[in-house]
PDB file of C-alpha atoms in Angstrom:
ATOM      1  CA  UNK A 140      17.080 147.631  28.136  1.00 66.00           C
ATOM      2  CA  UNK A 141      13.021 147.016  28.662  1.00 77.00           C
ATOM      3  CA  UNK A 142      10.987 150.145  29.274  1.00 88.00           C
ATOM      4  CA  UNK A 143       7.718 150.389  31.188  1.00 93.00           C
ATOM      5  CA  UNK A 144       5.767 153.177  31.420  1.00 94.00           C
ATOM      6  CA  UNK A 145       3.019 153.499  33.628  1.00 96.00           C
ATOM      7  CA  UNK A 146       0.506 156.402  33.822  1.00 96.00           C
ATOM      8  CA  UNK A 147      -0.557 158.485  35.595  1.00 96.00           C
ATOM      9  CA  UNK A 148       2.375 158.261  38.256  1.00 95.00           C
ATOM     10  CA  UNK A 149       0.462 159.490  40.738  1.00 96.00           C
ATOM     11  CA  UNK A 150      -3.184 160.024  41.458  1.00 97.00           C
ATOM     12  CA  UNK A 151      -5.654 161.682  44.168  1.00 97.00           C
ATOM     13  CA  UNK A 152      -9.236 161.009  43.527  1.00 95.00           C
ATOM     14  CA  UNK A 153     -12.472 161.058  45.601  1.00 96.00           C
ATOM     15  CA  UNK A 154     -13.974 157.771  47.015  1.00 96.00           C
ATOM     16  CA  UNK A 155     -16.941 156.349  44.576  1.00 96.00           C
ATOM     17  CA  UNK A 156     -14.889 157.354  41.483  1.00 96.00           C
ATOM     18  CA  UNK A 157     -13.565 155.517  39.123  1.00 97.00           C
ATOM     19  CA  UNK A 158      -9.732 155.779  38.204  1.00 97.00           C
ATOM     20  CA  UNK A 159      -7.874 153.940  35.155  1.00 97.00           C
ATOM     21  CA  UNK A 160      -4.175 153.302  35.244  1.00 97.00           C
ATOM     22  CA  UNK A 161      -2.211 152.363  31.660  1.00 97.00           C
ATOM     23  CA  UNK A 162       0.966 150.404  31.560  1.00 96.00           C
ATOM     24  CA  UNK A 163       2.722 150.312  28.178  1.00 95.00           C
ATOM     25  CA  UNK A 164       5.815 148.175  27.069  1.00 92.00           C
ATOM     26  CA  UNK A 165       7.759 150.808  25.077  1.00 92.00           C
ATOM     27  CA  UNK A 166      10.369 149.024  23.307  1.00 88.00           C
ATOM     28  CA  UNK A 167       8.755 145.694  23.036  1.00 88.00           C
ATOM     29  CA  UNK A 168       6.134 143.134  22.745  1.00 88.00           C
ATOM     30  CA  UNK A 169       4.559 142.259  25.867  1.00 87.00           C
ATOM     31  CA  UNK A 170       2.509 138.769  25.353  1.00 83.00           C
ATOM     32  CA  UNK A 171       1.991 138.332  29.438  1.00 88.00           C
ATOM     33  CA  UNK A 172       1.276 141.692  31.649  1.00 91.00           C
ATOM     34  CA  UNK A 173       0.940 141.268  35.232  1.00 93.00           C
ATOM     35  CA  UNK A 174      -0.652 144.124  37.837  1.00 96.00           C
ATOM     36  CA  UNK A 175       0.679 144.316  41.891  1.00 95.00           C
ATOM     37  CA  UNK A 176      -0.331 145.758  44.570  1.00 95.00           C
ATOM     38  CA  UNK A 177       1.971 146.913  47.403  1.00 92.00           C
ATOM     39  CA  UNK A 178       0.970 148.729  51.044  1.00 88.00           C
ATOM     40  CA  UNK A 179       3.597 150.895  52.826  1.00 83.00           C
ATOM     41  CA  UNK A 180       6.627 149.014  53.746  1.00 79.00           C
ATOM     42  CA  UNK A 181       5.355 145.426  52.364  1.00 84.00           C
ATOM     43  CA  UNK A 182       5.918 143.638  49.531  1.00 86.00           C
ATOM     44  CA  UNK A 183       4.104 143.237  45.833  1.00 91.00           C
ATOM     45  CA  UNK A 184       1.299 140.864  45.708  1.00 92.00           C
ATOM     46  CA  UNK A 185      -0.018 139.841  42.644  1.00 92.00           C
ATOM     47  CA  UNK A 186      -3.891 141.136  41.788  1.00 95.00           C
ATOM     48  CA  UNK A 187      -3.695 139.038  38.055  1.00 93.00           C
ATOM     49  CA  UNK A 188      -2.390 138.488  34.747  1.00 91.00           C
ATOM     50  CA  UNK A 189      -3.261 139.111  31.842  1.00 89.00           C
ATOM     51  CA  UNK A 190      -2.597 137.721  28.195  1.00 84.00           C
ATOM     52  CA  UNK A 191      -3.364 139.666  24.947  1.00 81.00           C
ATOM     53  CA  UNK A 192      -6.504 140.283  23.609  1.00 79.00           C
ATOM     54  CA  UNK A 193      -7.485 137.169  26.918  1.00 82.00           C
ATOM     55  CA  UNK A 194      -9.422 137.542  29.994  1.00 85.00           C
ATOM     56  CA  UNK A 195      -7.195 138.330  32.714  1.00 90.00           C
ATOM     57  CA  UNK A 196      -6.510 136.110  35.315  1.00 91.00           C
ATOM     58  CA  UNK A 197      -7.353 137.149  38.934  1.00 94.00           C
ATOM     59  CA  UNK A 198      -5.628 136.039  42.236  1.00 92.00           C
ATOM     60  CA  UNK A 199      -7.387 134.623  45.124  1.00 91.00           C
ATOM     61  CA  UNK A 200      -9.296 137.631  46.930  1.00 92.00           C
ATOM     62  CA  UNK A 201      -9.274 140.167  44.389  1.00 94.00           C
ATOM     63  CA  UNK A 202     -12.520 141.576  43.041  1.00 93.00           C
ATOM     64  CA  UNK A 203     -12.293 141.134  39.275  1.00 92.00           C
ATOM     65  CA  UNK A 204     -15.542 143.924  38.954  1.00 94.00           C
ATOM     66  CA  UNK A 205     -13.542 146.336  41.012  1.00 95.00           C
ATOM     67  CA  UNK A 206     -10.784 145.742  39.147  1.00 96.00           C
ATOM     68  CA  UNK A 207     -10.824 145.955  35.818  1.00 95.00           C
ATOM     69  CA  UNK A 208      -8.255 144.796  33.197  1.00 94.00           C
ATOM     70  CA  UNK A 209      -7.614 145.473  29.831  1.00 90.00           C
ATOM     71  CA  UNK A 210      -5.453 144.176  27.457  1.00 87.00           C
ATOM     72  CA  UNK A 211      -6.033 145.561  24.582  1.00 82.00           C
ATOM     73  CA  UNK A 212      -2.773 144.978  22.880  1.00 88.00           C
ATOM     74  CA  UNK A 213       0.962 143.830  22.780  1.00 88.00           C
ATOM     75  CA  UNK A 214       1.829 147.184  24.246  1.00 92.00           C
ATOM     76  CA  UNK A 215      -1.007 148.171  26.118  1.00 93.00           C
ATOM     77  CA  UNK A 216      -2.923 147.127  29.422  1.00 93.00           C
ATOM     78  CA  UNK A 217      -5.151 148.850  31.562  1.00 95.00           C
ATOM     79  CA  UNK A 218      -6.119 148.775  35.443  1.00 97.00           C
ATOM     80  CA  UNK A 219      -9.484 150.442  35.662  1.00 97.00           C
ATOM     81  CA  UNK A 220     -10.234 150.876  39.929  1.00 97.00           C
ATOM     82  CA  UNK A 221     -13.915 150.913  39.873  1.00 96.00           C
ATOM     83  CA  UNK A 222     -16.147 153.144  42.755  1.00 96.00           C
ATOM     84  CA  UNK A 223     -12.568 153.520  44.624  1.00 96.00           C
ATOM     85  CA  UNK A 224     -13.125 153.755  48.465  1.00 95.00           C
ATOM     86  CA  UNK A 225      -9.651 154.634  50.968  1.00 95.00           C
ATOM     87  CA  UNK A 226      -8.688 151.160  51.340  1.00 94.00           C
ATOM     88  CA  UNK A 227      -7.873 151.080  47.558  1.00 95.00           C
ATOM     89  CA  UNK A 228      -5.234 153.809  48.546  1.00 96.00           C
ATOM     90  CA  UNK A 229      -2.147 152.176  47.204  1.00 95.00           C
ATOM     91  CA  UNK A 230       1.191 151.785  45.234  1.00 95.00           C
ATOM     92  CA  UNK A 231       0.135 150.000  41.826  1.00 97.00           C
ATOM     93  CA  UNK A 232       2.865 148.010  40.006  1.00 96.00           C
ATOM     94  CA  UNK A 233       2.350 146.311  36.300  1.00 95.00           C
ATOM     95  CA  UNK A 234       4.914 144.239  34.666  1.00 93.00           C
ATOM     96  CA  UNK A 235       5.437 142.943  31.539  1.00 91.00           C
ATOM     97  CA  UNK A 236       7.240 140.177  30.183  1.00 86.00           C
ATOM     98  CA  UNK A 237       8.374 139.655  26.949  1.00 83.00           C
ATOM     99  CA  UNK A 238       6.742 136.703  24.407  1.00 69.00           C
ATOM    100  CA  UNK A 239      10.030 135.597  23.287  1.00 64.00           C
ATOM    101  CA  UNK A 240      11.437 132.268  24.390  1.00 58.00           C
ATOM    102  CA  UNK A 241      14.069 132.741  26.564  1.00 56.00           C
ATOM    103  CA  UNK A 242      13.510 136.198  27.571  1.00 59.00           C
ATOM    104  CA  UNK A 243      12.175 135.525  31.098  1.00 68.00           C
ATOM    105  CA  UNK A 244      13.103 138.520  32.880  1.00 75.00           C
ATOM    106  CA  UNK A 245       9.881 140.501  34.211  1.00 82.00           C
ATOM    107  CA  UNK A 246      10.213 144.388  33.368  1.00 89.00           C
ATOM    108  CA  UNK A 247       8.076 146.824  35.998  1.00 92.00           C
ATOM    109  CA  UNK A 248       6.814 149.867  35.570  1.00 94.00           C
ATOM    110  CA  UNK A 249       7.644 153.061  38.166  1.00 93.00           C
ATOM    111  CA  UNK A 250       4.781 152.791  39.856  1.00 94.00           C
ATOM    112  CA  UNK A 251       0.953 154.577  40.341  1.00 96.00           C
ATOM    113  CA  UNK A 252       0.357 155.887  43.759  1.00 95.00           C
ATOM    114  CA  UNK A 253      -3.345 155.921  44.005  1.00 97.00           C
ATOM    115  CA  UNK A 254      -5.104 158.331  47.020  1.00 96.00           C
ATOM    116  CA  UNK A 255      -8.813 157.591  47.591  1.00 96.00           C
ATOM    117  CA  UNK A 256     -10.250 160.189  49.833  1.00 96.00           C
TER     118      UNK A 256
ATOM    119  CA  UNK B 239       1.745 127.221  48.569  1.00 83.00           C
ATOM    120  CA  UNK B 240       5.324 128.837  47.863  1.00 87.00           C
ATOM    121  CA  UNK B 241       6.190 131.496  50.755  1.00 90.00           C
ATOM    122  CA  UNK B 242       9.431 133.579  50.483  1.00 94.00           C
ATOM    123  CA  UNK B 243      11.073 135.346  53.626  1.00 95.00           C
ATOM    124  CA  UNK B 244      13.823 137.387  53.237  1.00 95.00           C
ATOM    125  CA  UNK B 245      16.136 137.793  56.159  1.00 92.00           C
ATOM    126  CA  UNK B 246      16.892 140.331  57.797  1.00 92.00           C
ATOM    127  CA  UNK B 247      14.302 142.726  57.311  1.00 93.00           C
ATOM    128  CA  UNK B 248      16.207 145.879  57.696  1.00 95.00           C
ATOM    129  CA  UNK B 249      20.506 146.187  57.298  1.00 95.00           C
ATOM    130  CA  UNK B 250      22.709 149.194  58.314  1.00 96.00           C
ATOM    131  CA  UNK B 251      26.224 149.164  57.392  1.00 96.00           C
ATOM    132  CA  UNK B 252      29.394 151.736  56.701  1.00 97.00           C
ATOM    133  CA  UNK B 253      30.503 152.125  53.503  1.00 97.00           C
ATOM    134  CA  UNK B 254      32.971 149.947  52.084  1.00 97.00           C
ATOM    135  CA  UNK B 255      31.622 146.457  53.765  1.00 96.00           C
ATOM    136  CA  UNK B 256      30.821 143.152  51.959  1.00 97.00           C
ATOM    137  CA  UNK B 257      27.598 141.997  52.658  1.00 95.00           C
ATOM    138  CA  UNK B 258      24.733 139.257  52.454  1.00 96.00           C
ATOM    139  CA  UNK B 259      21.284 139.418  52.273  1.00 97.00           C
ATOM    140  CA  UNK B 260      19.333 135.928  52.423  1.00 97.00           C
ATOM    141  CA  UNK B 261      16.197 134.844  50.841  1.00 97.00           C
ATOM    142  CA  UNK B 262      14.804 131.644  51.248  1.00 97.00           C
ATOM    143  CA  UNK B 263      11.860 129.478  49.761  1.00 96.00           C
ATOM    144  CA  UNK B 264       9.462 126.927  50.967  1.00 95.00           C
ATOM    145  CA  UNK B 265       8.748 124.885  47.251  1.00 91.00           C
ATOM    146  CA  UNK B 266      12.063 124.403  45.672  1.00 90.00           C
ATOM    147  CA  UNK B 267      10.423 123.262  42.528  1.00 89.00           C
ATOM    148  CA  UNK B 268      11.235 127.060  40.905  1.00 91.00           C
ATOM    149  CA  UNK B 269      11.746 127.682  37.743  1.00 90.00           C
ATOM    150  CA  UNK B 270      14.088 130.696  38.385  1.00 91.00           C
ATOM    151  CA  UNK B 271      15.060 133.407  40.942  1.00 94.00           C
ATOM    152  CA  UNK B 272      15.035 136.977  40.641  1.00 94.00           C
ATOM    153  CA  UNK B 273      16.774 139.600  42.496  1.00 96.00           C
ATOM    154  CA  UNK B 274      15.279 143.295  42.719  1.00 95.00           C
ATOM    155  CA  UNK B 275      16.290 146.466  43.737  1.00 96.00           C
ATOM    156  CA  UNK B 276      13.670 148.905  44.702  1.00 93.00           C
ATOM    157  CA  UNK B 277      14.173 152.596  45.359  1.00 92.00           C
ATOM    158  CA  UNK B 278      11.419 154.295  48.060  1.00 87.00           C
ATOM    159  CA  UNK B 279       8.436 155.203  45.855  1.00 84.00           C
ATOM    160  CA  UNK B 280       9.748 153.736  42.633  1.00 86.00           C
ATOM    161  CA  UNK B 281       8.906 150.414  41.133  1.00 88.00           C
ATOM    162  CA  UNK B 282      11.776 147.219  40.579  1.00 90.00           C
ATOM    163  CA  UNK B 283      15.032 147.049  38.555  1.00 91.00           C
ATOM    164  CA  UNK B 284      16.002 143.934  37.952  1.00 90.00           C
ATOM    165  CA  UNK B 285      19.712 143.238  39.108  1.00 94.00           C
ATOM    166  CA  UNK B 286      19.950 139.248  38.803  1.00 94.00           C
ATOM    167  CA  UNK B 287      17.488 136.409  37.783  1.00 92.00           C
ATOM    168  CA  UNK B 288      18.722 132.627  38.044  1.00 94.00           C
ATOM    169  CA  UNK B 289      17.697 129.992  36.072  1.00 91.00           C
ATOM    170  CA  UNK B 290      16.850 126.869  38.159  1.00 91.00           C
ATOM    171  CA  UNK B 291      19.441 124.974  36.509  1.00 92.00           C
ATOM    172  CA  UNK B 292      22.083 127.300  37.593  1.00 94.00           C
ATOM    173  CA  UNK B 293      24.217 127.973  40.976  1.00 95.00           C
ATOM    174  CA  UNK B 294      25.113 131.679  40.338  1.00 95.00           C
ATOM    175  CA  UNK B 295      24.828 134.889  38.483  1.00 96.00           C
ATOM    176  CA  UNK B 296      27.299 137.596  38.697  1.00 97.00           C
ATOM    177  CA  UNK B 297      26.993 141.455  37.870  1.00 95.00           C
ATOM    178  CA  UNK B 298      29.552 143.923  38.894  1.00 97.00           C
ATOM    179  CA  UNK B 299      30.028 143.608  42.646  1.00 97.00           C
ATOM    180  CA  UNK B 300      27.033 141.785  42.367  1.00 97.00           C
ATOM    181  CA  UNK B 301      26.814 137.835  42.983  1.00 98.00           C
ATOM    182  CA  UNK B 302      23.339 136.130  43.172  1.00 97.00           C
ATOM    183  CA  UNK B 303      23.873 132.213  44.434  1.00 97.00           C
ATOM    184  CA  UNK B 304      21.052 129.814  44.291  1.00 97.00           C
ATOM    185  CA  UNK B 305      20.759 126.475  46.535  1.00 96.00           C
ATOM    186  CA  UNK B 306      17.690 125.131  45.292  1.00 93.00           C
ATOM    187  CA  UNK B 307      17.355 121.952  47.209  1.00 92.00           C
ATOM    188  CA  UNK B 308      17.476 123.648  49.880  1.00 95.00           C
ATOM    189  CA  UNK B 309      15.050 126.400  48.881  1.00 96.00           C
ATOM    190  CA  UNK B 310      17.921 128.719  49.058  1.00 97.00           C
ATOM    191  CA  UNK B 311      19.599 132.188  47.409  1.00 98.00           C
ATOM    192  CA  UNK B 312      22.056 135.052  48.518  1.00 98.00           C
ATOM    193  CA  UNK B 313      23.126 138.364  47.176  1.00 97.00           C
ATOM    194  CA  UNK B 314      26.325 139.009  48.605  1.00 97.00           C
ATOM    195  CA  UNK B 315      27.296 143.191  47.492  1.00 97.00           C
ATOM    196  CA  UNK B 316      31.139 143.540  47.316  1.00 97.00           C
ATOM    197  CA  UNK B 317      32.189 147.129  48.616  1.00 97.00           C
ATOM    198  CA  UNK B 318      29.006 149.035  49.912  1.00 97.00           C
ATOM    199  CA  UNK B 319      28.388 152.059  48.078  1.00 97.00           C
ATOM    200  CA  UNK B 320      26.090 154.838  49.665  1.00 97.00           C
ATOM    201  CA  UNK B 321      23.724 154.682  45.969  1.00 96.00           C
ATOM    202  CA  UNK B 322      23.335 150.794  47.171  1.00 97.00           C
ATOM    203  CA  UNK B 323      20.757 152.119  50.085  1.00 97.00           C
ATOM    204  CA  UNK B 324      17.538 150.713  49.251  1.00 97.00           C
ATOM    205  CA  UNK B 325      15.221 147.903  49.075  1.00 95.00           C
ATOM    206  CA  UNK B 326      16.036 144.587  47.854  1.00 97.00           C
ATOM    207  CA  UNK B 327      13.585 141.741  46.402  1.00 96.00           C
ATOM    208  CA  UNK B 328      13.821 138.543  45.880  1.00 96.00           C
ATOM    209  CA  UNK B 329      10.969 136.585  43.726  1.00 95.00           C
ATOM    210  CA  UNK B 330      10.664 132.943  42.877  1.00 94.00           C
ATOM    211  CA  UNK B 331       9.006 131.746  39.506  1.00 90.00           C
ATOM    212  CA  UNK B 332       7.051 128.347  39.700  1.00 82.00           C
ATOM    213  CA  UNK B 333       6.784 128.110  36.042  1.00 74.00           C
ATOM    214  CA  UNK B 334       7.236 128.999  32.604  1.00 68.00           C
ATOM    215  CA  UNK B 335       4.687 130.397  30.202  1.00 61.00           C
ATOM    216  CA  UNK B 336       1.720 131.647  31.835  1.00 55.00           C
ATOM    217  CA  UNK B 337       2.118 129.852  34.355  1.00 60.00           C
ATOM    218  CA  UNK B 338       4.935 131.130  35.565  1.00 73.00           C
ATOM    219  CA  UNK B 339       3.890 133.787  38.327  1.00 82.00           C
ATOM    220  CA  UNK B 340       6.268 135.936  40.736  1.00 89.00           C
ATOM    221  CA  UNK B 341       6.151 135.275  44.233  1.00 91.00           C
ATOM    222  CA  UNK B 342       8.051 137.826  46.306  1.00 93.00           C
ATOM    223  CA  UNK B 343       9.511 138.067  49.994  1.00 94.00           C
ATOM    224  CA  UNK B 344       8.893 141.103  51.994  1.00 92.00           C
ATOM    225  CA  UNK B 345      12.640 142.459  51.316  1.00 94.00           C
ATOM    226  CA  UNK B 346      15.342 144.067  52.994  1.00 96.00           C
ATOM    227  CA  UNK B 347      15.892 147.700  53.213  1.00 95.00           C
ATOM    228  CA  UNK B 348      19.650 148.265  52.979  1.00 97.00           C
ATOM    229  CA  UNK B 349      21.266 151.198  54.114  1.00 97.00           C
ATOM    230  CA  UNK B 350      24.976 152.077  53.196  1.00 97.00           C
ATOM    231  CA  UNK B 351      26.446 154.922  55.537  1.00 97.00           C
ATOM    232  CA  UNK B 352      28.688 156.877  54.218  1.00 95.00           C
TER     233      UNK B 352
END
């Protein structure tokens, strides 16, 4: 099946710094990439989506310069967390979905717990 | 704006029991429904997605039914198993292409006692 990768898988940083978070589709091409967020015992919400080599698309309320996106490629997108303070402290989820017609299913990564302290 | 609730929010049963969990859905004009399993700390497998046009997808003890006029969908889980314990998602998809963003409930946490 779809692979995700996600890296790092877990990350402790100091508040002000900057931390970047890479999400790869490993067996296939990944036209549409899509970044969540999700706080202890809720669910994912949606910070954007992004299209290859396109501005991502942000959701209502999230800071697109604190957030920064990257999709550099078919395989490849970045979450950059810009001057990270606690409340960025978090479990960061990208998906990817395949540019195929008919292949609808979203793939997710593990995962990227992020510490600010 | 499409809002998903999944009921109930937390499920404790023995080993060996059938069992539902319900989601439900505010916009019923979805282009499909996905089911997700999520293990603590981990991110989502995806056990069953629906196309709109459909009334059911089945995998294993697995069976994923979707009402959508009524802006509903269960996963009924034949025989608990103990490795069933954890959290399960349910996500509706307003459209195709890019469009076509996830919108998830809050999920129920499932545990199987063995």
């Amino acid at each position: 099946g779809a692979v995700v990768s996600q890296h790092p898988s877990r990350v402790i940083c100091k508040s002000g710094t900057s931390v970047k978070i890479e999400c790869r589709s490993l067996d296939f091409q990944a036209t549409t990439m899509f970044w969540y967020r999700q706080f202890p015992k809720q669910s994912l919400m949606l910070m954007a989506t992004s299209n290859e080599g396109s501005k991502a698309t942000y959701e209502q309320g999230v800071e697109k310069d604190k957030f920064l996106i990257n999709h550099a490629s078919l395989t490849l997108s970045t979450l950059t967390v810009t001057s990270a303070h606690p409340e960025d402290s978090s479990f960061y989820i990208c998906s990817a979905r395949p540019g195929r017609r008919g292949q609808e299913t979203q793939y997710f990564g593990p995962g990227t717990r992020l510490l600010v302290l | 704006k499409q809002e998903v609730t999944q009921i109930p929010a937390a499920l404790s049963v023995p080993e060996g029991e059938n069992l539902v969990l319900n989601c439900s859905f505010t916009d019923s004009a979805i282009y499909n429904l996905q089911w997700f399993r999520q293990d603590p700390g981990k991110g989502l497998t995806s056990l069953l997605l629906i196309q709109s046009s459909q009334r059911e997808q089945t995998s294993g003890r697995l069976n994923a039914s979707l009402d959508k006029s009524s802006g509903r969908s269960t996963l009924y889980i034949a025989a608990s198993q103990p490795g069933d314990s954890a959290t399960y998602l349910c996500a509706v998809r307003r459209g195709s292409g890019n469009t076509g963003k996830l919108i998830f409930g809050q999920g129920t946490t499932l545990q199987v006692k063995p």
